[in-house]
Coordinates of C-alpha atoms in Angstrom, one line a residue:
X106 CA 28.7 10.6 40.1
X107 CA 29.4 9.6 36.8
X108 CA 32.6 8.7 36.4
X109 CA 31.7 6.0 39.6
X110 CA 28.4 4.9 37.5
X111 CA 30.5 4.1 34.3
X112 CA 32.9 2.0 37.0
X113 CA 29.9 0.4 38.6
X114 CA 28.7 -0.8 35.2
X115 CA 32.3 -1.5 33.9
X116 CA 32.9 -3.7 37.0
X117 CA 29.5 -5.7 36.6
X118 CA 29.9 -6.2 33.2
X119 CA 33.4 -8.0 34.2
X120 CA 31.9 -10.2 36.6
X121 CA 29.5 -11.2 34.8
X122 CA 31.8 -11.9 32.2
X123 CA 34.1 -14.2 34.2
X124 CA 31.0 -16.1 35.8
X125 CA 30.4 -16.7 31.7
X126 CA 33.8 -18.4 31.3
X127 CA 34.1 -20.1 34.2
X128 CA 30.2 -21.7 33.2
X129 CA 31.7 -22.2 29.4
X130 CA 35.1 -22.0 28.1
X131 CA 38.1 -23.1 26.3
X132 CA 41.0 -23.4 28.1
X133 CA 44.2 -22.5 25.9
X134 CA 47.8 -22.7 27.8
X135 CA 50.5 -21.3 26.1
X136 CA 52.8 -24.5 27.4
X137 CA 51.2 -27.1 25.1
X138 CA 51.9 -25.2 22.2
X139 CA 55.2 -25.5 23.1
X140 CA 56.2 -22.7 25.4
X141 CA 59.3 -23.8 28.0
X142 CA 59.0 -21.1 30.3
X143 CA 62.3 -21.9 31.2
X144 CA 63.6 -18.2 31.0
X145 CA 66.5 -19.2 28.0
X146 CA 63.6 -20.2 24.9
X147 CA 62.4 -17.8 22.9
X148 CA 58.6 -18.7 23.2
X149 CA 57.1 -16.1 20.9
X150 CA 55.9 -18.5 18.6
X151 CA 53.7 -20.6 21.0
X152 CA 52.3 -17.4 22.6
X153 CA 50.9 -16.2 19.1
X154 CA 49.7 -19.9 18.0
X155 CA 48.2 -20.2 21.4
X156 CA 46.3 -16.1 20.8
X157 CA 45.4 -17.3 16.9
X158 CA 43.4 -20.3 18.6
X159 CA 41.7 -18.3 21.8
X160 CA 40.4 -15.3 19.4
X161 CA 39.0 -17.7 16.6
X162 CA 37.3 -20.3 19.2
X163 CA 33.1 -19.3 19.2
X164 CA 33.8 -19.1 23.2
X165 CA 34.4 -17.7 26.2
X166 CA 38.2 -18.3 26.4
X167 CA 40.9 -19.0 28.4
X168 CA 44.3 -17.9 27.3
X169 CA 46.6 -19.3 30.1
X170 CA 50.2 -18.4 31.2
X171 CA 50.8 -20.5 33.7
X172 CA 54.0 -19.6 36.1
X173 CA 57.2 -19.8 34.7
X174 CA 59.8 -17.5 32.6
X175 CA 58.8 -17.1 29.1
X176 CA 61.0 -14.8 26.9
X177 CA 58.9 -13.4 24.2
X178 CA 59.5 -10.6 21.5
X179 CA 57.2 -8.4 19.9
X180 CA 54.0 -10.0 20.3
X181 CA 50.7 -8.0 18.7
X182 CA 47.7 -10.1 20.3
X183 CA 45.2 -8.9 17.2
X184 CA 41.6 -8.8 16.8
X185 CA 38.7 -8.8 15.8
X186 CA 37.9 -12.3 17.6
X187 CA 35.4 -14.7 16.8
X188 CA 35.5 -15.6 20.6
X189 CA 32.6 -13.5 22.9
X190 CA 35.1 -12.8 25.8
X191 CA 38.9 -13.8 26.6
X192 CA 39.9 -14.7 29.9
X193 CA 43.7 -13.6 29.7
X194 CA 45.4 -15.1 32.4
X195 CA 48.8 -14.3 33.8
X196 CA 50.4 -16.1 36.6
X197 CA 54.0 -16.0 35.0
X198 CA 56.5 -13.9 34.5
X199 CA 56.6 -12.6 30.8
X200 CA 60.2 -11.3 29.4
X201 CA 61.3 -9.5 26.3
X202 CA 63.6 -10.5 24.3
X203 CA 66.7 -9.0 23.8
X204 CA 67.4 -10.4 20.9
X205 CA 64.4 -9.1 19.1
X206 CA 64.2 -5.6 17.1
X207 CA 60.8 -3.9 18.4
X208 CA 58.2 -3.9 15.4
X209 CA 55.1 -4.2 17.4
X210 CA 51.2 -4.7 15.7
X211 CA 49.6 -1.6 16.9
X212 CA 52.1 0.9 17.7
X213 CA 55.6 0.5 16.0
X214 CA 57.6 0.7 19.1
X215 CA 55.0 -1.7 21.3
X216 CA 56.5 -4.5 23.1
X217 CA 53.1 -6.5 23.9
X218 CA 50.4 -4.7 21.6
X219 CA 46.6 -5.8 22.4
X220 CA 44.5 -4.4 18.9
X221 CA 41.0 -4.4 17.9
X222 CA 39.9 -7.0 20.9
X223 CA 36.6 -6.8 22.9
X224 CA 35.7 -8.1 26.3
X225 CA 39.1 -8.4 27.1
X226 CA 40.0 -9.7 31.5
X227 CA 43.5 -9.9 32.1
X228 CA 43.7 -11.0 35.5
X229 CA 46.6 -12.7 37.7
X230 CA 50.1 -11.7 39.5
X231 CA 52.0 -12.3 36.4
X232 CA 54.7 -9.5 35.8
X233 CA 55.4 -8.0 32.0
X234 CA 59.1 -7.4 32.7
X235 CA 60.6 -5.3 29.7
X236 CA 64.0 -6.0 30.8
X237 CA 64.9 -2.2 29.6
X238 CA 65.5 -3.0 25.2
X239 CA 68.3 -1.3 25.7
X240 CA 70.6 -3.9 23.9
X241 CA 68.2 -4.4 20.8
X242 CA 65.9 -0.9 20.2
X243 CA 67.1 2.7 21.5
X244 CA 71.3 1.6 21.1
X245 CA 71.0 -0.3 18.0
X246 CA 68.5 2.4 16.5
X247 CA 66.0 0.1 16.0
X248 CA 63.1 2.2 17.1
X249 CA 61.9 5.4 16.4
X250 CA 60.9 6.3 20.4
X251 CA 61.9 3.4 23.2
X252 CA 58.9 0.9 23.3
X253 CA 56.3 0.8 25.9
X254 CA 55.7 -2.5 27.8
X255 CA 51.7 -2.7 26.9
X256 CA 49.8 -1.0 24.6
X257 CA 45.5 -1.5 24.2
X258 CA 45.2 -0.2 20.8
X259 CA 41.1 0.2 20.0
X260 CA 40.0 -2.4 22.7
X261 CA 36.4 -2.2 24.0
X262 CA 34.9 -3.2 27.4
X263 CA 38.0 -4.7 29.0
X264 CA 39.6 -5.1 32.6
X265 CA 43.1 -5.3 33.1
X266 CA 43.3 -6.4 36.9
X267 CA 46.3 -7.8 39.1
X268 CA 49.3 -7.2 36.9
X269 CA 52.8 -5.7 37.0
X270 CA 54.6 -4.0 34.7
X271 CA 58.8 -3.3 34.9
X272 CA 61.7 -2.3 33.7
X273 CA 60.3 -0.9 30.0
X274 CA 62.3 2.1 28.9
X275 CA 59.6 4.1 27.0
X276 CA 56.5 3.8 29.0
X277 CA 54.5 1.1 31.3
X278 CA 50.9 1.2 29.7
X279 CA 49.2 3.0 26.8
X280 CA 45.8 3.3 25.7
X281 CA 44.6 4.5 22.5
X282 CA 41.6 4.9 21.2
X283 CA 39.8 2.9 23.0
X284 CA 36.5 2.8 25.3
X285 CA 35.2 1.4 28.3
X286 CA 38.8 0.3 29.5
X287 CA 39.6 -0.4 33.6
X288 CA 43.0 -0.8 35.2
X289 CA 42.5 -2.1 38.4
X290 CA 44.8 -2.7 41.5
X291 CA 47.6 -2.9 38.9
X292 CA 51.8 -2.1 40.2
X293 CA 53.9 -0.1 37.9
X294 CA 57.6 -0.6 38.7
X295 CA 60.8 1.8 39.4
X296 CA 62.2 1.4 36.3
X297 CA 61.2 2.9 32.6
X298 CA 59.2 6.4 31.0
X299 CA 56.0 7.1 31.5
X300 CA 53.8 5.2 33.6
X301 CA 50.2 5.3 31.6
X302 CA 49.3 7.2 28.8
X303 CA 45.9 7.2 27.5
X304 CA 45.0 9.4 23.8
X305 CA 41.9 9.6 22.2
X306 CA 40.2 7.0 24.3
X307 CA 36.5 7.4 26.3
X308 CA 35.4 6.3 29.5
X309 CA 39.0 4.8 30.9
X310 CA 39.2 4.2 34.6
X311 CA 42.4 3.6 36.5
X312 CA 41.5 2.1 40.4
X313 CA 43.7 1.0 43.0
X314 CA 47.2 1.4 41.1
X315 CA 50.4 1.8 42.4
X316 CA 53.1 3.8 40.3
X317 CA 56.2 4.3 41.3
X318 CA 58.6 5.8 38.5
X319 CA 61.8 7.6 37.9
X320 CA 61.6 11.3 36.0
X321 CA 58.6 10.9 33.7
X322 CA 54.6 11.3 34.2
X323 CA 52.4 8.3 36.5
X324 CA 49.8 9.3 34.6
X325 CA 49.9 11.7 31.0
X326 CA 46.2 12.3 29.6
X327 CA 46.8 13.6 26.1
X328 CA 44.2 14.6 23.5
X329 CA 41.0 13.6 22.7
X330 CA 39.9 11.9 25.7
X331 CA 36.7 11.7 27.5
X332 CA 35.6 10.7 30.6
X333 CA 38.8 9.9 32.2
X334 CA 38.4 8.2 35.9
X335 CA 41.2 7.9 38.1
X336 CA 40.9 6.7 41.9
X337 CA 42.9 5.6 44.7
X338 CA 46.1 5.6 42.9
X339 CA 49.3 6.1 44.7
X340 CA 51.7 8.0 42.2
X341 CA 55.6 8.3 44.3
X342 CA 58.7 9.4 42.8
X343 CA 58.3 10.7 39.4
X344 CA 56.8 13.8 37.6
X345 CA 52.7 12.9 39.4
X346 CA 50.1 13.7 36.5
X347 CA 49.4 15.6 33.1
X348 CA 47.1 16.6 31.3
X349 CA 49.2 17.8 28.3
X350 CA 47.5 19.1 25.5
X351 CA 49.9 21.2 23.1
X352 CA 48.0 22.3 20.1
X353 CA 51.5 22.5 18.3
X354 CA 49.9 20.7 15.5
X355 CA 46.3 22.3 15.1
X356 CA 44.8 18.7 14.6
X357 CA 44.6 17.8 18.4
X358 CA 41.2 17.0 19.8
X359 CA 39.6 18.5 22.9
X360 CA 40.0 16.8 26.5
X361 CA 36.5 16.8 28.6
X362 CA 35.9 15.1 31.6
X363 CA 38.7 14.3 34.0
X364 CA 38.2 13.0 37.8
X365 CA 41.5 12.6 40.2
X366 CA 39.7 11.3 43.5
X367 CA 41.3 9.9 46.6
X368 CA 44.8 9.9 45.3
X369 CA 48.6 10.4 47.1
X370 CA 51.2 11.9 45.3
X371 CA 54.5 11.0 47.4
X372 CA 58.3 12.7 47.0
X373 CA 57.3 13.3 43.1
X374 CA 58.4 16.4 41.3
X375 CA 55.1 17.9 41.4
X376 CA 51.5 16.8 41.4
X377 CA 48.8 17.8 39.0
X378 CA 50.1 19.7 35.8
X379 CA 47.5 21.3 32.7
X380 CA 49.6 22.5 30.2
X381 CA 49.5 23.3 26.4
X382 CA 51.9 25.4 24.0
X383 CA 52.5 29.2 23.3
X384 CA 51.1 30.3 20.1
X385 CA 49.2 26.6 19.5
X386 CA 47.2 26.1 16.7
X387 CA 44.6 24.0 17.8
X388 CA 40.8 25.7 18.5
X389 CA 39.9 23.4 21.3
X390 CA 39.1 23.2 25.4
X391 CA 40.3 21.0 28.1
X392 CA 37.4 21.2 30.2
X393 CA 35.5 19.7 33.0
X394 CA 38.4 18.6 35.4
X395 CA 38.1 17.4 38.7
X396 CA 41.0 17.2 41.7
X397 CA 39.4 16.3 44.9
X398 CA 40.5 14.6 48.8
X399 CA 44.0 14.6 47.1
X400 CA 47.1 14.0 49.3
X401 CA 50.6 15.5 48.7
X402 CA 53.4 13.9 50.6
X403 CA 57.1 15.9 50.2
X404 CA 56.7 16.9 46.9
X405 CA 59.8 18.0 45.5
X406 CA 58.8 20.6 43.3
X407 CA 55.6 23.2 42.3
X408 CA 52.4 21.1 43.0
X409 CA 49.6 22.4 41.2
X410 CA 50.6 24.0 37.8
X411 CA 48.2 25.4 35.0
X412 CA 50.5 26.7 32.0
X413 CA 49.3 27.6 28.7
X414 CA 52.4 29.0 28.0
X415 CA 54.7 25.9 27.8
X416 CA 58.1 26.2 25.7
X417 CA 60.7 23.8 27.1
X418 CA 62.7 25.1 24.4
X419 CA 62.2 28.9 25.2
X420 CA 61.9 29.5 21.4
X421 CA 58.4 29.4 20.8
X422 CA 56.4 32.1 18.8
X423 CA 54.7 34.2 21.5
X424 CA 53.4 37.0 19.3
X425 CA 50.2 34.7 18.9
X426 CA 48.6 33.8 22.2
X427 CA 47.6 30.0 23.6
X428 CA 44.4 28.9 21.4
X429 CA 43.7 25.9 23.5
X430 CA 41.4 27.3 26.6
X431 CA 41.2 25.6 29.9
X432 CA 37.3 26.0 31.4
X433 CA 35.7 24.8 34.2
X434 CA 38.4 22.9 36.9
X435 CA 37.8 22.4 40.5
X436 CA 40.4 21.6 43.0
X437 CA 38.9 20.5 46.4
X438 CA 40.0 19.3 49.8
X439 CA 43.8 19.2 49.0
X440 CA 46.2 18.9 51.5
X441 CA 50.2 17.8 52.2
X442 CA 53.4 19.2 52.4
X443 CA 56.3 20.0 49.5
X444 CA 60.1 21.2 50.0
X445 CA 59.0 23.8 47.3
X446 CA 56.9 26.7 48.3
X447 CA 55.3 27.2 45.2
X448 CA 52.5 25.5 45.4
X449 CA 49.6 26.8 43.0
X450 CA 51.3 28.5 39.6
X451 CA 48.0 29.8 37.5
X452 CA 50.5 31.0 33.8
X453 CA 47.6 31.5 31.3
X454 CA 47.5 33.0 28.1
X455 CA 45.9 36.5 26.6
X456 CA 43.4 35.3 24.9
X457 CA 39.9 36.4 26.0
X458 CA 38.9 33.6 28.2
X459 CA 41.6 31.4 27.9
X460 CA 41.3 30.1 31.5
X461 CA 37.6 30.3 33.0
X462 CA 35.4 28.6 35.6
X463 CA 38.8 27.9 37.8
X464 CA 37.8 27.2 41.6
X465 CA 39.6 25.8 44.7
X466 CA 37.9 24.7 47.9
X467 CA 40.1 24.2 50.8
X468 CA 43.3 23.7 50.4
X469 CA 46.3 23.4 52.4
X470 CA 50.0 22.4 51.4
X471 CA 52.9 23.4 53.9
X472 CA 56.2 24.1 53.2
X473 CA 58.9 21.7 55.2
X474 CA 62.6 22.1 55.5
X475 CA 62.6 26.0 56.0
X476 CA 60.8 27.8 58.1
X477 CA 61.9 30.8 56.1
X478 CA 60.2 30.0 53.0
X479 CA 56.9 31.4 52.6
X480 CA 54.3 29.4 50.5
X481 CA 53.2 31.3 46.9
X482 CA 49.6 30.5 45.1
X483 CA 51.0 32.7 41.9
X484 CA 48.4 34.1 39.5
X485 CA 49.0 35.7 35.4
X486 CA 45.7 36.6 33.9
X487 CA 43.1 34.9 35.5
X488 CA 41.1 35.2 39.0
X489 CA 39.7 31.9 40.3
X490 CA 36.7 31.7 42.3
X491 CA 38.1 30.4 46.1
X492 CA 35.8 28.7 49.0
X493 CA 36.5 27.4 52.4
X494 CA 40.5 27.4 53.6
X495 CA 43.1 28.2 51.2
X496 CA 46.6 28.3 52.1
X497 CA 48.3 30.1 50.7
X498 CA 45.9 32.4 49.9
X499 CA 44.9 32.3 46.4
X500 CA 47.3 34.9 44.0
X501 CA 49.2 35.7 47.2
X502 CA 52.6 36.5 45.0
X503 CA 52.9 39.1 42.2
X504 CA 52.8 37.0 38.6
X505 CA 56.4 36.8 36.6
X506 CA 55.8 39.1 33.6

């Protein structure tokens, strides 16, 4: 109820907002400050004269890329602006440049960085097309991590509706620190890390998105977040969605309030993962998580994972169990098939109460390919509460040790 209140008022507020600039506003088009579009000039320049006059204009703005190819570099669009709202439209298609080191404004390996802005629309079919930065960043050592396509650095009551993202090599979206942020009806391409990450950021809703990757997360909800809204997505190919909290470092903040509602994870490797490290250090909860009228299609591997005792590298200190706990997750009306018959794999730690207040209501994953293989919900110190159908029976296979 309230993550669909927060969108409700998020959604007004935008509307409102655009009837404002199309009443009152100052149209700024990156092609008369000089931008070619032709696909060959570097345009950087006019796309950062064009921003410095749309944030610093007492309006509501326009900032306007009209179609065309425009190769830009590392472009932070920077706040705060003077200007009450900016209309960012995007009709074109905007290219990196290959050129071009990554430096980014916000994050040091951001391709398009959007920092410190405010009633921020970006609206259109335009495509961000990160053409990889393989040539200029992760060969040439130029970055520390490959760069993401779009990062919203401590932005505030913004819509990002329309848009595509392709081809980045580190990650599609990011969004840090910020609140009151919407990505609506938005297409992720095939090509490029993580799809969106959102960290210490409140009230974030992601509607209607398509994500289709290769090997990394649609979604990865690290710490610090609250109220995290995610609807009608279609997540196919890649690693489905995280909530990875590690506690490795002992600063990390907690995670409360997640909702996954009327989603379809298709042929990904997994679904819906909640994981933090052996032996953290960090005294915190991921709570209040929410997984309901979710589809599985083929998945490729275990669907529903809870592990408080991640170690990729199998060398973690284990003497010490898992101090981030896991409270108060519901998994309802969940249905599909997978190739893998492990479908529910509860790991948690020792620690009194480390997972509690875990519940599934109806669900229902069948294994396809082999008759043979019989579907496992496996359980390691913890009992959740079940209602309705569940299939496979809930702890149905003995726990690894």
């Amino acid at each position: 109820m309230g993550s669909k209140f927060i969108h409700g008022i998020t959604w007004f507020l935008f509307l409102v907002a655009i009837c404002a600039i199309k009443a009152k506003a100052i149209s700024v088009d990156v092609v008369k400050f000089g931008a070619k579009g032709d696909g060959k000039t570097d345009d950087t320049k006019a796309f950062t004269q064009a921003w410095t006059q749309a944030c610093s204009e007492r309006q509501n703005n326009r900032y306007v890329i009209p179609k065309g190819t425009y190769i830009v570099g590392p472009v932070d669009f920077a706040g705060p602006c003077k200007a009450k709202t900016i209309h960012f439209k995007v009709d074109g298609t905007v290219q990196s440049s290959k050129k071009q080191s990554v430096t980014g404004g916000a994050h040091p390996n951001a391709w398009i960085s959007f920092t410190q802005v405010n009633n921020l629309f970006i609206s259109g079919d335009g495509i961000f097309d990160g053409q990889g930065f393989e040539g200029n960043c992760t060969k040439a050592k130029q970055c520390e991590q490959p760069p993401l396509n779009l990062i919203f650095a401590m932005v505030k009551d913004s819509h990002i509706q329309g848009i595509t993202s392709n081809n980045s090599v580190g990650g599609h979206i990011g969004i840090y620190r910020s609140i009151n942020v919407t990505v609506d009806d938005v297409d992720i391409g095939i090509k490029g890390g993580e799809g969106i990450l959102i960290e210490k950021s409140t009230n974030i809703n992601i509607i209607n998105t398509n994500i289709k990757i290769l090997h990394d997360n649609c979604v990865t909800i690290l710490d610090g977040n609250t109220g995290i809204n995610i609807e009608k997505m279609t997540c196919s190919q890649g690693n489905g969605l995280g909530v990875s909290v590690l506690g490795n470092t002992g600063k990390e903040e907690p995670v409360k309030g997640v909702t996954v509602r009327n989603c379809t994870f298709s042929h990904t490797e997994g679904a819906i993962r909640i994981q933090s490290s052996a032996a953290s250090n960090a005294n915190i909860a991921i709570s209040n998580l929410v997984f309901e009228d979710i589809i599985f299609d083929y998945l490729q591997n275990m669907a529903i994972i809870l592990d408080q005792e991640h170690c990729p590298s199998k060398q973690c200190r284990t003497t010490n169990p898992s101090k981030v706990k896991v409270e108060n997750v519901s998994f309802k009306n969940i249905k599909g098939t997978s190739v893998d018959p492990r479908i529910v794999i509860l790991e948690c730690g020792t620690a009194p109460d480390a997972c509690k207040d875990i519940r599934f209501i109806d669900l229902r994953v069948l294994v396809v390919g082999d008759d043979r293989l019989e579907t496992q919900f496996r359980c390691k110190n913890v009992k959740p509460a079940v209602a309705g159908h569940v299939d496979p029976a809930a702890c149905n296979t003995r726990a690894v040790a």
